[in-house]
């Protein structure tokens, strides 16, 4: 009986052929890195994402520094007021006017004051005359108000006298005139005296 199976060189199910390209050899790795990868594969461990080309010592300082930066980027932190002031955030830019203003002398200041008070530029003599005129108007106004008050009081006194005379007539009709006569006459005489003084003051 002849065997129909054929021997396949470097192939078959039980004898698979090796890959023509060796990834480890093709990669740009140092001898230490290749040896470290082979040891990990033999032990069945997981390959590390980092591999130092000369030493297996883990560079912890760099990783800690990076993690610290990431932490500061994602976690907000309140700052002290003094730190903010030292950072220059409270400093304001100095105001610089666009045009250089000429300082005003005394005459210009007086001119602006006259424009604000009188609405026009007036001389010193005119200012004194206007002040006297305004004082005279004010005195006349006060005097007219005083005369108005005097006239009002004069009429009020006249009204009070008439009221007391009418009251005395009513008491006379009721037979009680003698009870109130002296008191009413005294009050009427007081008001007449005040009316005389007001009349003299108004005539002045």
PDB file of C-alpha atoms in Angstrom:
ATOM      1  CA  UNK A   1       0.000   0.000   0.000  1.00  0.00           C
ATOM      2  CA  UNK A   2       1.416   3.301  -1.037  1.00  0.00           C
ATOM      3  CA  UNK A   3       1.249   6.406   1.210  1.00  0.00           C
ATOM      4  CA  UNK A   4      -0.513   9.197  -0.622  1.00  0.00           C
ATOM      5  CA  UNK A   5       0.567  11.812   1.930  1.00  0.00           C
ATOM      6  CA  UNK A   6       3.287  14.132   0.809  1.00  0.00           C
ATOM      7  CA  UNK A   7       5.874  15.653   3.051  1.00  0.00           C
ATOM      8  CA  UNK A   8       5.700  19.397   2.885  1.00  0.00           C
ATOM      9  CA  UNK A   9       8.963  21.128   3.609  1.00  0.00           C
ATOM     10  CA  UNK A  10       8.678  23.677   6.368  1.00  0.00           C
ATOM     11  CA  UNK A  11       4.890  23.462   6.458  1.00  0.00           C
ATOM     12  CA  UNK A  12       1.889  21.353   7.328  1.00  0.00           C
ATOM     13  CA  UNK A  13      -0.358  21.244  10.377  1.00  0.00           C
ATOM     14  CA  UNK A  14       2.206  19.825  12.792  1.00  0.00           C
ATOM     15  CA  UNK A  15       5.174  21.613  11.340  1.00  0.00           C
ATOM     16  CA  UNK A  16       4.230  25.193  10.561  1.00  0.00           C
ATOM     17  CA  UNK A  17       6.740  27.324   8.784  1.00  0.00           C
ATOM     18  CA  UNK A  18       8.437  30.213  10.492  1.00  0.00           C
ATOM     19  CA  UNK A  19       7.586  33.754   9.559  1.00  0.00           C
ATOM     20  CA  UNK A  20       9.901  35.319   7.089  1.00  0.00           C
ATOM     21  CA  UNK A  21       9.827  38.614   8.995  1.00  0.00           C
ATOM     22  CA  UNK A  22      10.744  38.647  12.631  1.00  0.00           C
ATOM     23  CA  UNK A  23       9.076  41.661  14.246  1.00  0.00           C
ATOM     24  CA  UNK A  24      11.559  41.770  17.052  1.00  0.00           C
ATOM     25  CA  UNK A  25      14.519  41.755  14.706  1.00  0.00           C
ATOM     26  CA  UNK A  26      12.956  44.327  12.414  1.00  0.00           C
ATOM     27  CA  UNK A  27      12.050  46.720  15.222  1.00  0.00           C
ATOM     28  CA  UNK A  28      14.645  49.222  16.311  1.00  0.00           C
ATOM     29  CA  UNK A  29      15.254  47.805  19.780  1.00  0.00           C
ATOM     30  CA  UNK A  30      18.417  47.513  21.767  1.00  0.00           C
ATOM     31  CA  UNK A  31      19.758  44.148  22.867  1.00  0.00           C
ATOM     32  CA  UNK A  32      18.603  44.796  26.413  1.00  0.00           C
ATOM     33  CA  UNK A  33      15.081  45.556  25.232  1.00  0.00           C
ATOM     34  CA  UNK A  34      14.944  42.392  23.093  1.00  0.00           C
ATOM     35  CA  UNK A  35      16.157  40.241  25.979  1.00  0.00           C
ATOM     36  CA  UNK A  36      13.627  41.830  28.300  1.00  0.00           C
ATOM     37  CA  UNK A  37      10.750  41.177  25.863  1.00  0.00           C
ATOM     38  CA  UNK A  38      11.808  37.543  25.372  1.00  0.00           C
ATOM     39  CA  UNK A  39      11.924  36.976  29.132  1.00  0.00           C
ATOM     40  CA  UNK A  40       8.422  38.394  29.531  1.00  0.00           C
ATOM     41  CA  UNK A  41       7.046  36.195  26.727  1.00  0.00           C
ATOM     42  CA  UNK A  42       8.642  33.062  28.205  1.00  0.00           C
ATOM     43  CA  UNK A  43       7.121  33.769  31.618  1.00  0.00           C
ATOM     44  CA  UNK A  44       3.699  34.403  30.048  1.00  0.00           C
ATOM     45  CA  UNK A  45       3.451  37.901  31.483  1.00  0.00           C
ATOM     46  CA  UNK A  46       1.928  40.984  29.937  1.00  0.00           C
ATOM     47  CA  UNK A  47       4.243  43.228  28.016  1.00  0.00           C
ATOM     48  CA  UNK A  48       4.839  46.598  29.623  1.00  0.00           C
ATOM     49  CA  UNK A  49       4.051  49.761  27.720  1.00  0.00           C
ATOM     50  CA  UNK A  50       7.354  51.277  28.851  1.00  0.00           C
ATOM     51  CA  UNK A  51      10.777  49.764  28.399  1.00  0.00           C
ATOM     52  CA  UNK A  52      13.936  51.571  29.362  1.00  0.00           C
ATOM     53  CA  UNK A  53      16.573  51.059  26.634  1.00  0.00           C
ATOM     54  CA  UNK A  54      19.461  50.658  29.111  1.00  0.00           C
ATOM     55  CA  UNK A  55      18.039  49.831  32.520  1.00  0.00           C
ATOM     56  CA  UNK A  56      14.950  48.309  34.072  1.00  0.00           C
ATOM     57  CA  UNK A  57      14.788  51.113  36.654  1.00  0.00           C
ATOM     58  CA  UNK A  58      11.468  52.916  36.525  1.00  0.00           C
ATOM     59  CA  UNK A  59      11.773  56.667  36.101  1.00  0.00           C
ATOM     60  CA  UNK A  60       9.366  57.656  38.826  1.00  0.00           C
ATOM     61  CA  UNK A  61      10.202  61.369  38.945  1.00  0.00           C
ATOM     62  CA  UNK A  62       9.026  62.034  35.411  1.00  0.00           C
ATOM     63  CA  UNK A  63       5.747  60.189  35.869  1.00  0.00           C
ATOM     64  CA  UNK A  64       5.008  61.919  39.166  1.00  0.00           C
ATOM     65  CA  UNK A  65       5.693  65.292  37.618  1.00  0.00           C
ATOM     66  CA  UNK A  66       3.345  64.559  34.726  1.00  0.00           C
ATOM     67  CA  UNK A  67       0.579  63.292  36.972  1.00  0.00           C
ATOM     68  CA  UNK A  68       0.939  66.408  39.106  1.00  0.00           C
ATOM     69  CA  UNK A  69       0.464  68.639  36.074  1.00  0.00           C
ATOM     70  CA  UNK A  70      -2.614  66.709  35.005  1.00  0.00           C
ATOM     71  CA  UNK A  71      -4.045  66.994  38.522  1.00  0.00           C
ATOM     72  CA  UNK A  72      -3.597  70.745  38.552  1.00  0.00           C
ATOM     73  CA  UNK A  73      -5.267  71.016  35.164  1.00  0.00           C
ATOM     74  CA  UNK A  74      -8.417  69.169  36.178  1.00  0.00           C
ATOM     75  CA  UNK A  75      -8.926  70.055  39.865  1.00  0.00           C
ATOM     76  CA  UNK A  76      -9.829  73.720  40.546  1.00  0.00           C
ATOM     77  CA  UNK A  77      -8.148  75.393  43.482  1.00  0.00           C
ATOM     78  CA  UNK A  78      -8.943  78.639  45.294  1.00  0.00           C
ATOM     79  CA  UNK A  79      -6.172  81.164  45.466  1.00  0.00           C
ATOM     80  CA  UNK A  80      -5.433  83.528  48.307  1.00  0.00           C
ATOM     81  CA  UNK A  81      -6.036  87.224  47.881  1.00  0.00           C
ATOM     82  CA  UNK A  82      -2.370  88.029  48.426  1.00  0.00           C
ATOM     83  CA  UNK A  83      -1.400  85.579  45.662  1.00  0.00           C
ATOM     84  CA  UNK A  84      -3.820  87.292  43.290  1.00  0.00           C
ATOM     85  CA  UNK A  85      -2.442  90.724  44.216  1.00  0.00           C
ATOM     86  CA  UNK A  86       1.126  89.499  43.746  1.00  0.00           C
ATOM     87  CA  UNK A  87       0.116  88.174  40.335  1.00  0.00           C
ATOM     88  CA  UNK A  88      -0.803  91.701  39.250  1.00  0.00           C
ATOM     89  CA  UNK A  89      -4.521  91.125  38.673  1.00  0.00           C
ATOM     90  CA  UNK A  90      -5.511  94.045  40.937  1.00  0.00           C
ATOM     91  CA  UNK A  91      -3.240  96.538  39.236  1.00  0.00           C
ATOM     92  CA  UNK A  92      -4.994  99.047  37.002  1.00  0.00           C
ATOM     93  CA  UNK A  93      -3.504 100.716  34.023  1.00  0.00           C
ATOM     94  CA  UNK A  94      -2.642 104.334  34.600  1.00  0.00           C
ATOM     95  CA  UNK A  95      -5.051 106.666  32.827  1.00  0.00           C
ATOM     96  CA  UNK A  96      -3.318 108.723  30.188  1.00  0.00           C
ATOM     97  CA  UNK A  97      -5.423 111.499  28.594  1.00  0.00           C
ATOM     98  CA  UNK A  98      -5.448 111.627  24.833  1.00  0.00           C
ATOM     99  CA  UNK A  99      -4.669 115.324  24.664  1.00  0.00           C
ATOM    100  CA  UNK A 100      -2.517 117.490  26.895  1.00  0.00           C
ATOM    101  CA  UNK A 101      -4.752 120.008  28.720  1.00  0.00           C
ATOM    102  CA  UNK A 102      -3.425 123.499  29.302  1.00  0.00           C
ATOM    103  CA  UNK A 103      -3.722 124.567  32.989  1.00  0.00           C
ATOM    104  CA  UNK A 104      -6.259 127.367  33.557  1.00  0.00           C
ATOM    105  CA  UNK A 105      -5.189 130.714  34.954  1.00  0.00           C
ATOM    106  CA  UNK A 106      -7.260 132.829  37.362  1.00  0.00           C
ATOM    107  CA  UNK A 107      -9.004 134.802  34.608  1.00  0.00           C
ATOM    108  CA  UNK A 108     -10.133 131.650  32.841  1.00  0.00           C
ATOM    109  CA  UNK A 109     -11.409 130.194  36.103  1.00  0.00           C
ATOM    110  CA  UNK A 110     -13.444 133.338  36.806  1.00  0.00           C
ATOM    111  CA  UNK A 111     -14.821 133.286  33.271  1.00  0.00           C
ATOM    112  CA  UNK A 112     -16.023 129.705  33.661  1.00  0.00           C
ATOM    113  CA  UNK A 113     -17.560 130.535  37.055  1.00  0.00           C
ATOM    114  CA  UNK A 114     -19.465 133.455  35.521  1.00  0.00           C
ATOM    115  CA  UNK A 115     -20.721 131.227  32.732  1.00  0.00           C
ATOM    116  CA  UNK A 116     -22.020 128.711  35.250  1.00  0.00           C
ATOM    117  CA  UNK A 117     -23.635 131.302  37.568  1.00  0.00           C
ATOM    118  CA  UNK A 118     -24.906 134.009  35.197  1.00  0.00           C
ATOM    119  CA  UNK A 119     -24.907 132.218  31.853  1.00  0.00           C
ATOM    120  CA  UNK A 120     -22.489 134.751  30.364  1.00  0.00           C
ATOM    121  CA  UNK A 121     -19.105 136.292  31.015  1.00  0.00           C
ATOM    122  CA  UNK A 122     -19.506 139.530  32.995  1.00  0.00           C
ATOM    123  CA  UNK A 123     -17.019 141.962  34.472  1.00  0.00           C
ATOM    124  CA  UNK A 124     -16.413 142.526  38.178  1.00  0.00           C
ATOM    125  CA  UNK A 125     -18.383 145.813  38.298  1.00  0.00           C
ATOM    126  CA  UNK A 126     -21.361 144.210  36.631  1.00  0.00           C
ATOM    127  CA  UNK A 127     -21.192 141.323  39.115  1.00  0.00           C
ATOM    128  CA  UNK A 128     -21.317 143.723  42.079  1.00  0.00           C
ATOM    129  CA  UNK A 129     -24.266 145.577  40.541  1.00  0.00           C
ATOM    130  CA  UNK A 130     -26.123 142.321  39.953  1.00  0.00           C
ATOM    131  CA  UNK A 131     -25.493 141.238  43.549  1.00  0.00           C
ATOM    132  CA  UNK A 132     -26.927 144.533  44.869  1.00  0.00           C
ATOM    133  CA  UNK A 133     -29.922 144.236  42.569  1.00  0.00           C
ATOM    134  CA  UNK A 134     -30.640 140.681  43.728  1.00  0.00           C
ATOM    135  CA  UNK A 135     -30.343 141.726  47.367  1.00  0.00           C
ATOM    136  CA  UNK A 136     -32.834 144.558  46.787  1.00  0.00           C
ATOM    137  CA  UNK A 137     -35.282 142.184  45.112  1.00  0.00           C
ATOM    138  CA  UNK A 138     -34.932 139.747  47.994  1.00  0.00           C
ATOM    139  CA  UNK A 139     -35.573 142.479  50.583  1.00  0.00           C
ATOM    140  CA  UNK A 140     -38.647 143.666  48.707  1.00  0.00           C
ATOM    141  CA  UNK A 141     -39.957 140.135  48.527  1.00  0.00           C
ATOM    142  CA  UNK A 142     -39.427 139.595  52.240  1.00  0.00           C
ATOM    143  CA  UNK A 143     -41.112 142.916  53.017  1.00  0.00           C
ATOM    144  CA  UNK A 144     -44.112 142.062  50.863  1.00  0.00           C
ATOM    145  CA  UNK A 145     -44.384 138.703  52.596  1.00  0.00           C
ATOM    146  CA  UNK A 146     -44.196 140.457  55.958  1.00  0.00           C
ATOM    147  CA  UNK A 147     -46.913 142.913  54.905  1.00  0.00           C
ATOM    148  CA  UNK A 148     -49.032 140.005  53.754  1.00  0.00           C
ATOM    149  CA  UNK A 149     -48.608 138.363  57.146  1.00  0.00           C
ATOM    150  CA  UNK A 150     -49.497 141.633  58.885  1.00  0.00           C
ATOM    151  CA  UNK A 151     -52.601 142.079  56.770  1.00  0.00           C
ATOM    152  CA  UNK A 152     -53.614 138.519  57.459  1.00  0.00           C
ATOM    153  CA  UNK A 153     -53.162 139.017  61.210  1.00  0.00           C
ATOM    154  CA  UNK A 154     -55.065 142.336  61.088  1.00  0.00           C
ATOM    155  CA  UNK A 155     -58.057 140.679  59.453  1.00  0.00           C
ATOM    156  CA  UNK A 156     -57.857 137.797  61.893  1.00  0.00           C
ATOM    157  CA  UNK A 157     -57.959 140.185  64.877  1.00  0.00           C
ATOM    158  CA  UNK A 158     -60.940 142.013  63.405  1.00  0.00           C
ATOM    159  CA  UNK A 159     -62.744 138.717  63.035  1.00  0.00           C
ATOM    160  CA  UNK A 160     -62.007 137.750  66.659  1.00  0.00           C
ATOM    161  CA  UNK A 161     -63.362 141.087  67.920  1.00  0.00           C
ATOM    162  CA  UNK A 162     -66.611 140.624  65.969  1.00  0.00           C
ATOM    163  CA  UNK A 163     -67.012 137.120  67.368  1.00  0.00           C
ATOM    164  CA  UNK A 164     -66.701 138.383  70.957  1.00  0.00           C
ATOM    165  CA  UNK A 165     -69.151 141.226  70.395  1.00  0.00           C
ATOM    166  CA  UNK A 166     -71.695 138.779  68.965  1.00  0.00           C
ATOM    167  CA  UNK A 167     -71.148 136.447  71.913  1.00  0.00           C
ATOM    168  CA  UNK A 168     -71.744 139.314  74.343  1.00  0.00           C
ATOM    169  CA  UNK A 169     -75.018 140.238  72.564  1.00  0.00           C
ATOM    170  CA  UNK A 170     -76.234 136.646  72.857  1.00  0.00           C
ATOM    171  CA  UNK A 171     -75.434 136.584  76.577  1.00  0.00           C
ATOM    172  CA  UNK A 172     -77.335 139.906  76.970  1.00  0.00           C
ATOM    173  CA  UNK A 173     -80.435 138.353  75.418  1.00  0.00           C
ATOM    174  CA  UNK A 174     -80.130 135.405  77.818  1.00  0.00           C
ATOM    175  CA  UNK A 175     -79.677 137.699  80.835  1.00  0.00           C
ATOM    176  CA  UNK A 176     -76.083 136.652  81.469  1.00  0.00           C
ATOM    177  CA  UNK A 177     -74.297 139.765  80.167  1.00  0.00           C
ATOM    178  CA  UNK A 178     -72.802 140.791  83.504  1.00  0.00           C
ATOM    179  CA  UNK A 179     -71.153 137.383  83.951  1.00  0.00           C
ATOM    180  CA  UNK A 180     -69.009 137.681  80.782  1.00  0.00           C
ATOM    181  CA  UNK A 181     -68.917 141.453  80.137  1.00  0.00           C
ATOM    182  CA  UNK A 182     -65.630 142.309  81.886  1.00  0.00           C
ATOM    183  CA  UNK A 183     -63.750 139.324  80.415  1.00  0.00           C
ATOM    184  CA  UNK A 184     -65.007 139.948  76.871  1.00  0.00           C
ATOM    185  CA  UNK A 185     -64.239 143.681  77.018  1.00  0.00           C
ATOM    186  CA  UNK A 186     -60.690 142.922  78.233  1.00  0.00           C
ATOM    187  CA  UNK A 187     -60.068 140.518  75.322  1.00  0.00           C
ATOM    188  CA  UNK A 188     -61.482 143.035  72.844  1.00  0.00           C
ATOM    189  CA  UNK A 189     -59.213 145.800  74.186  1.00  0.00           C
ATOM    190  CA  UNK A 190     -56.154 143.541  73.797  1.00  0.00           C
ATOM    191  CA  UNK A 191     -56.947 142.850  70.170  1.00  0.00           C
ATOM    192  CA  UNK A 192     -57.598 146.507  69.447  1.00  0.00           C
ATOM    193  CA  UNK A 193     -54.181 147.385  70.863  1.00  0.00           C
ATOM    194  CA  UNK A 194     -52.517 144.767  68.654  1.00  0.00           C
ATOM    195  CA  UNK A 195     -54.375 146.121  65.615  1.00  0.00           C
ATOM    196  CA  UNK A 196     -53.039 149.630  66.324  1.00  0.00           C
ATOM    197  CA  UNK A 197     -49.456 148.347  66.448  1.00  0.00           C
ATOM    198  CA  UNK A 198     -49.892 146.434  63.195  1.00  0.00           C
ATOM    199  CA  UNK A 199     -51.378 149.486  61.499  1.00  0.00           C
ATOM    200  CA  UNK A 200     -48.350 151.582  62.445  1.00  0.00           C
ATOM    201  CA  UNK A 201     -45.990 148.880  61.201  1.00  0.00           C
ATOM    202  CA  UNK A 202     -47.769 148.603  57.841  1.00  0.00           C
ATOM    203  CA  UNK A 203     -47.716 152.391  57.310  1.00  0.00           C
ATOM    204  CA  UNK A 204     -43.975 152.500  57.943  1.00  0.00           C
TER     205      UNK A 204
END
